[in-house]
Tab-separated table of C-alpha atoms in Angstrom:
chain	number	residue	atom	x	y	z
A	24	UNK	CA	33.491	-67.557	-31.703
A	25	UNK	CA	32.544	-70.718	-29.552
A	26	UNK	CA	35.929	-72.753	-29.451
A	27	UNK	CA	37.736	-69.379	-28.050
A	28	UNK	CA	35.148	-68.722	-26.238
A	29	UNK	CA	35.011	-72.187	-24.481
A	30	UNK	CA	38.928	-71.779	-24.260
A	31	UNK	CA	38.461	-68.558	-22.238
A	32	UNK	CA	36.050	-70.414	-19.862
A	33	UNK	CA	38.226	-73.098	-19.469
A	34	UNK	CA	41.799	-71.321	-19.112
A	35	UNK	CA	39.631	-69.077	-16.604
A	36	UNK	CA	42.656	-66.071	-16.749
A	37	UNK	CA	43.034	-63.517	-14.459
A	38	UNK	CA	43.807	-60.581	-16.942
A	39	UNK	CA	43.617	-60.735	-20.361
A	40	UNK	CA	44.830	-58.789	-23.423
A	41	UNK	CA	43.501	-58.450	-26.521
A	42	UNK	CA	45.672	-57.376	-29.563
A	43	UNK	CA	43.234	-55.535	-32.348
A	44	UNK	CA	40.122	-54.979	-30.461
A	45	UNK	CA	38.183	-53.867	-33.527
A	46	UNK	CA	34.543	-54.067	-33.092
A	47	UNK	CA	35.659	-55.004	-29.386
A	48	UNK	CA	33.579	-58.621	-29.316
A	49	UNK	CA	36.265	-61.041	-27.562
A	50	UNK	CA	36.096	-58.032	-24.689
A	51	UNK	CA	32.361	-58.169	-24.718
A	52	UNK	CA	32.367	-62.535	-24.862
A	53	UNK	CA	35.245	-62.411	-22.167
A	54	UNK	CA	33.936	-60.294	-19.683
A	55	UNK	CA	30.980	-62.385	-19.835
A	56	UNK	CA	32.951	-65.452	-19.334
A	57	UNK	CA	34.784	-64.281	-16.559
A	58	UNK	CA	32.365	-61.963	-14.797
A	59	UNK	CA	29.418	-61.955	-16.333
A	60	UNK	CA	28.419	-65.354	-15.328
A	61	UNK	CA	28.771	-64.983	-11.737
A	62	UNK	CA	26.382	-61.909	-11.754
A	63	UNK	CA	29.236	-59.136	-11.840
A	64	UNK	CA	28.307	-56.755	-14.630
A	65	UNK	CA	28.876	-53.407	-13.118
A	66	UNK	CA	32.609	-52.545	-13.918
A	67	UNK	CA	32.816	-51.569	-9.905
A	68	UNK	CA	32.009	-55.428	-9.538
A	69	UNK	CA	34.736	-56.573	-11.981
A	70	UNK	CA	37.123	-59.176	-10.077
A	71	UNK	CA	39.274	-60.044	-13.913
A	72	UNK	CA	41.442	-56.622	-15.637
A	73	UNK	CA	40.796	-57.297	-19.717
A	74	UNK	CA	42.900	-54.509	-21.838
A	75	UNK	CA	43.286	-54.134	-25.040
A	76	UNK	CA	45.245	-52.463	-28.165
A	77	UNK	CA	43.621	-50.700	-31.244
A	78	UNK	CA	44.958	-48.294	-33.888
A	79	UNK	CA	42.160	-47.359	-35.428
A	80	UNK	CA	39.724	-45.341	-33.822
A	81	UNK	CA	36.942	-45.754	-36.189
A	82	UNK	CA	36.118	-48.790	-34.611
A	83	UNK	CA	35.616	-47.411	-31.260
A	84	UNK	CA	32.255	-48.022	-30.081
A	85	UNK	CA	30.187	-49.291	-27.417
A	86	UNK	CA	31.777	-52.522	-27.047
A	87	UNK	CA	34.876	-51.030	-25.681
A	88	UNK	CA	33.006	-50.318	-22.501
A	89	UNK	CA	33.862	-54.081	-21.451
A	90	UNK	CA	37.189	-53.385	-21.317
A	91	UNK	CA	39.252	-51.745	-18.250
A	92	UNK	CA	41.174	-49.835	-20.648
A	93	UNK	CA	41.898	-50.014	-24.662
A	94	UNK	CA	45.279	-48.848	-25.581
A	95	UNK	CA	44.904	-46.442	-28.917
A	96	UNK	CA	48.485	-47.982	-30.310
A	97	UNK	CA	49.713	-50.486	-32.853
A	98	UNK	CA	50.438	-53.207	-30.087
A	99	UNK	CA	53.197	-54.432	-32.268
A	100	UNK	CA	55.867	-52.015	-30.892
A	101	UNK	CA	54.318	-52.440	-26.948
A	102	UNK	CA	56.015	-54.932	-24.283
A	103	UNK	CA	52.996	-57.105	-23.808
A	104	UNK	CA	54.302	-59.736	-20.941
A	105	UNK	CA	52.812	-60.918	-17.782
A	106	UNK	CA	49.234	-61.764	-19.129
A	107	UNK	CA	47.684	-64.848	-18.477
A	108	UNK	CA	45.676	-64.874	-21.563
A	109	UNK	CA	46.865	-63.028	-24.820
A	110	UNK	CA	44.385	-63.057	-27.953
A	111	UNK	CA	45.325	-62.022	-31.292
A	112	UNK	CA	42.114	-62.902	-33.046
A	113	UNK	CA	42.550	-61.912	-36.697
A	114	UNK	CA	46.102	-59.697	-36.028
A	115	UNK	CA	48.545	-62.092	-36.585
A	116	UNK	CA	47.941	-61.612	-40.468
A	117	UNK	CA	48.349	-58.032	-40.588
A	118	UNK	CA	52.296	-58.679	-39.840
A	119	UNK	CA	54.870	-58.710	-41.996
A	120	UNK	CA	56.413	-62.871	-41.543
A	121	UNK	CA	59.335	-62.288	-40.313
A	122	UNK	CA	57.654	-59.362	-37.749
A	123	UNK	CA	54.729	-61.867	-37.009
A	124	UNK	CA	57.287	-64.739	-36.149
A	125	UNK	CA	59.183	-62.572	-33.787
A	126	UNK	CA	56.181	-60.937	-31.977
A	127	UNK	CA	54.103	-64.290	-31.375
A	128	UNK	CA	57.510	-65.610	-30.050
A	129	UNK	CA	57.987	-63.008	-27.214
A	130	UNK	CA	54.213	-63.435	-26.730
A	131	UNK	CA	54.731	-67.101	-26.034
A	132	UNK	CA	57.515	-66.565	-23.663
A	133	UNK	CA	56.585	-64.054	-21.826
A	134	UNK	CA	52.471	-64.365	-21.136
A	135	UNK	CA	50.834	-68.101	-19.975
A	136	UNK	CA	48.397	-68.097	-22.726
A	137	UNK	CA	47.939	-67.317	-26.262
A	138	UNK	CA	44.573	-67.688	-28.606
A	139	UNK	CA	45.536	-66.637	-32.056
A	140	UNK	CA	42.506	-66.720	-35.155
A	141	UNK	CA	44.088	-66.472	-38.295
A	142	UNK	CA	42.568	-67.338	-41.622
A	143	UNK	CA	43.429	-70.576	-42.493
A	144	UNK	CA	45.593	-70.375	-45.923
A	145	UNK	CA	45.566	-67.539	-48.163
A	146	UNK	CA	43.092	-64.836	-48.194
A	147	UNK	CA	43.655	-61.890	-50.460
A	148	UNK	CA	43.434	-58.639	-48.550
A	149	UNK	CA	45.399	-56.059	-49.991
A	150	UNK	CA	43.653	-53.273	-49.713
A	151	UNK	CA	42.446	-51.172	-46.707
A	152	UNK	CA	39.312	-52.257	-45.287
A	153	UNK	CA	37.182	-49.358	-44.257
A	154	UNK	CA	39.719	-46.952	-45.063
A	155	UNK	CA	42.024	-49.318	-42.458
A	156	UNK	CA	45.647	-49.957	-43.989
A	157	UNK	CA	46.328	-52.074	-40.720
A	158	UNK	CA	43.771	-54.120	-42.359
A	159	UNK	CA	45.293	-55.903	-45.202
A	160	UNK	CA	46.822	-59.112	-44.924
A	161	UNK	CA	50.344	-59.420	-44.586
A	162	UNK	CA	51.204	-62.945	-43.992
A	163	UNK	CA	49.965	-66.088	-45.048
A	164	UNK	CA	49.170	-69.384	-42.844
A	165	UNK	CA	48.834	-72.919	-42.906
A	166	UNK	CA	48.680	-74.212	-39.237
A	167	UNK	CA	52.729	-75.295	-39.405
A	168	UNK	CA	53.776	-72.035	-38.144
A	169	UNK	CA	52.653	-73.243	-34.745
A	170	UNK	CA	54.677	-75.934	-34.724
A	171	UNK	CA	57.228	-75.085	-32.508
A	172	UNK	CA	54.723	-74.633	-29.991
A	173	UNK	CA	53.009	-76.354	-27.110
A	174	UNK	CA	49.382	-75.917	-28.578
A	175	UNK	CA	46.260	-77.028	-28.935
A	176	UNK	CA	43.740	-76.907	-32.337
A	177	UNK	CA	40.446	-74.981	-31.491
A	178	UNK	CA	38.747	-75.026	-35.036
A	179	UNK	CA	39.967	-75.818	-38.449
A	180	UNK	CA	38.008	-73.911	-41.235
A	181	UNK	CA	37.421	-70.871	-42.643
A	182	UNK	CA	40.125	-69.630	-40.042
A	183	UNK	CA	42.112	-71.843	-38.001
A	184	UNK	CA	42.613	-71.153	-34.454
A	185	UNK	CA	44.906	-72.442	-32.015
A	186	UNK	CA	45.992	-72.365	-28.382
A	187	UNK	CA	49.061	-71.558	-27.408
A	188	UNK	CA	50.981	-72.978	-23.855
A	189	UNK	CA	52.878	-70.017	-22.689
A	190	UNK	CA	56.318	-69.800	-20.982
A	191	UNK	CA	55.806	-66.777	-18.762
């Protein structure tokens, strides 16, 4: 959680979108980032817009309440463009490759920042976690896939996560 949560301090976004809220911690770790430290915790007080996307509404909880709104959709058909910071922290795997290369590329053009957390090599998931289907892991990766990117390592280990340089 530090290095994206350093990376969020640093990049400082306006807005930011979060693909697979789950247990809705990067909204919670954001909003402090952004708001939180400079004594805005009252959502009437919020000065930075952090959305999100979920599909499964088990997870909702009350985590969520961090974030201006949380989209109950698979994010992988929505137009998600004009964001200054985009995380997909432990989503990216849950793509098919060919699905997960396309969508990361129109995420790179059209949004200024990406933080993606995927586990770092293979990790069997194959079966639904928690009764979640969206949950098993689709793609592999080994860091290379980032390659044709502007970006910057964050942490190498049990997942690797990387920042991505945006076009948009």
């Amino acid at each position: 959680m530090a290095p994206i949560c350093k990376e969020i301090h640093r990049l400082q976004p306006q807005d930011v979108m979060d693909l697979g809220v789950g247990a809705g911690k990067y909204g919670v770790l954001a909003r402090e980032a952004l708001d939180g430290i400079w004594g805005r915790l009252q959502p009437r007080h919020w000065t930075h817009v952090i959305e999100g996307y979920e599909v499964y509404e088990p997870y909702r909880n009350p985590a969520w309440e961090s974030y201006d709104v949380v989209h109950m959709a698979d994010f992988s058909g929505a137009d998600i463009h004009g964001w200054d910071l985009v995380l997909m922290i432990d989503s990216l795997e849950h793509l098919e490759p060919e699905q997960g290369k396309a969508f990361l590329a129109g995420l790179v053009e059209y949004n200024k920042h990406i933080i993606v957390s995927v586990p770092n090599g293979p990790m069997p998931c194959d079966e639904p976690v928690y009764g979640n289907h969206y949950e098993r892991h689709l793609t592999t990766y080994f860091g290379h896939e980032f390659d044709a990117y502007e970006y910057t390592v964050l942490h190498r280990g049990l997942c690797l996560v990387v920042s991505i340089k945006g076009e948009g």
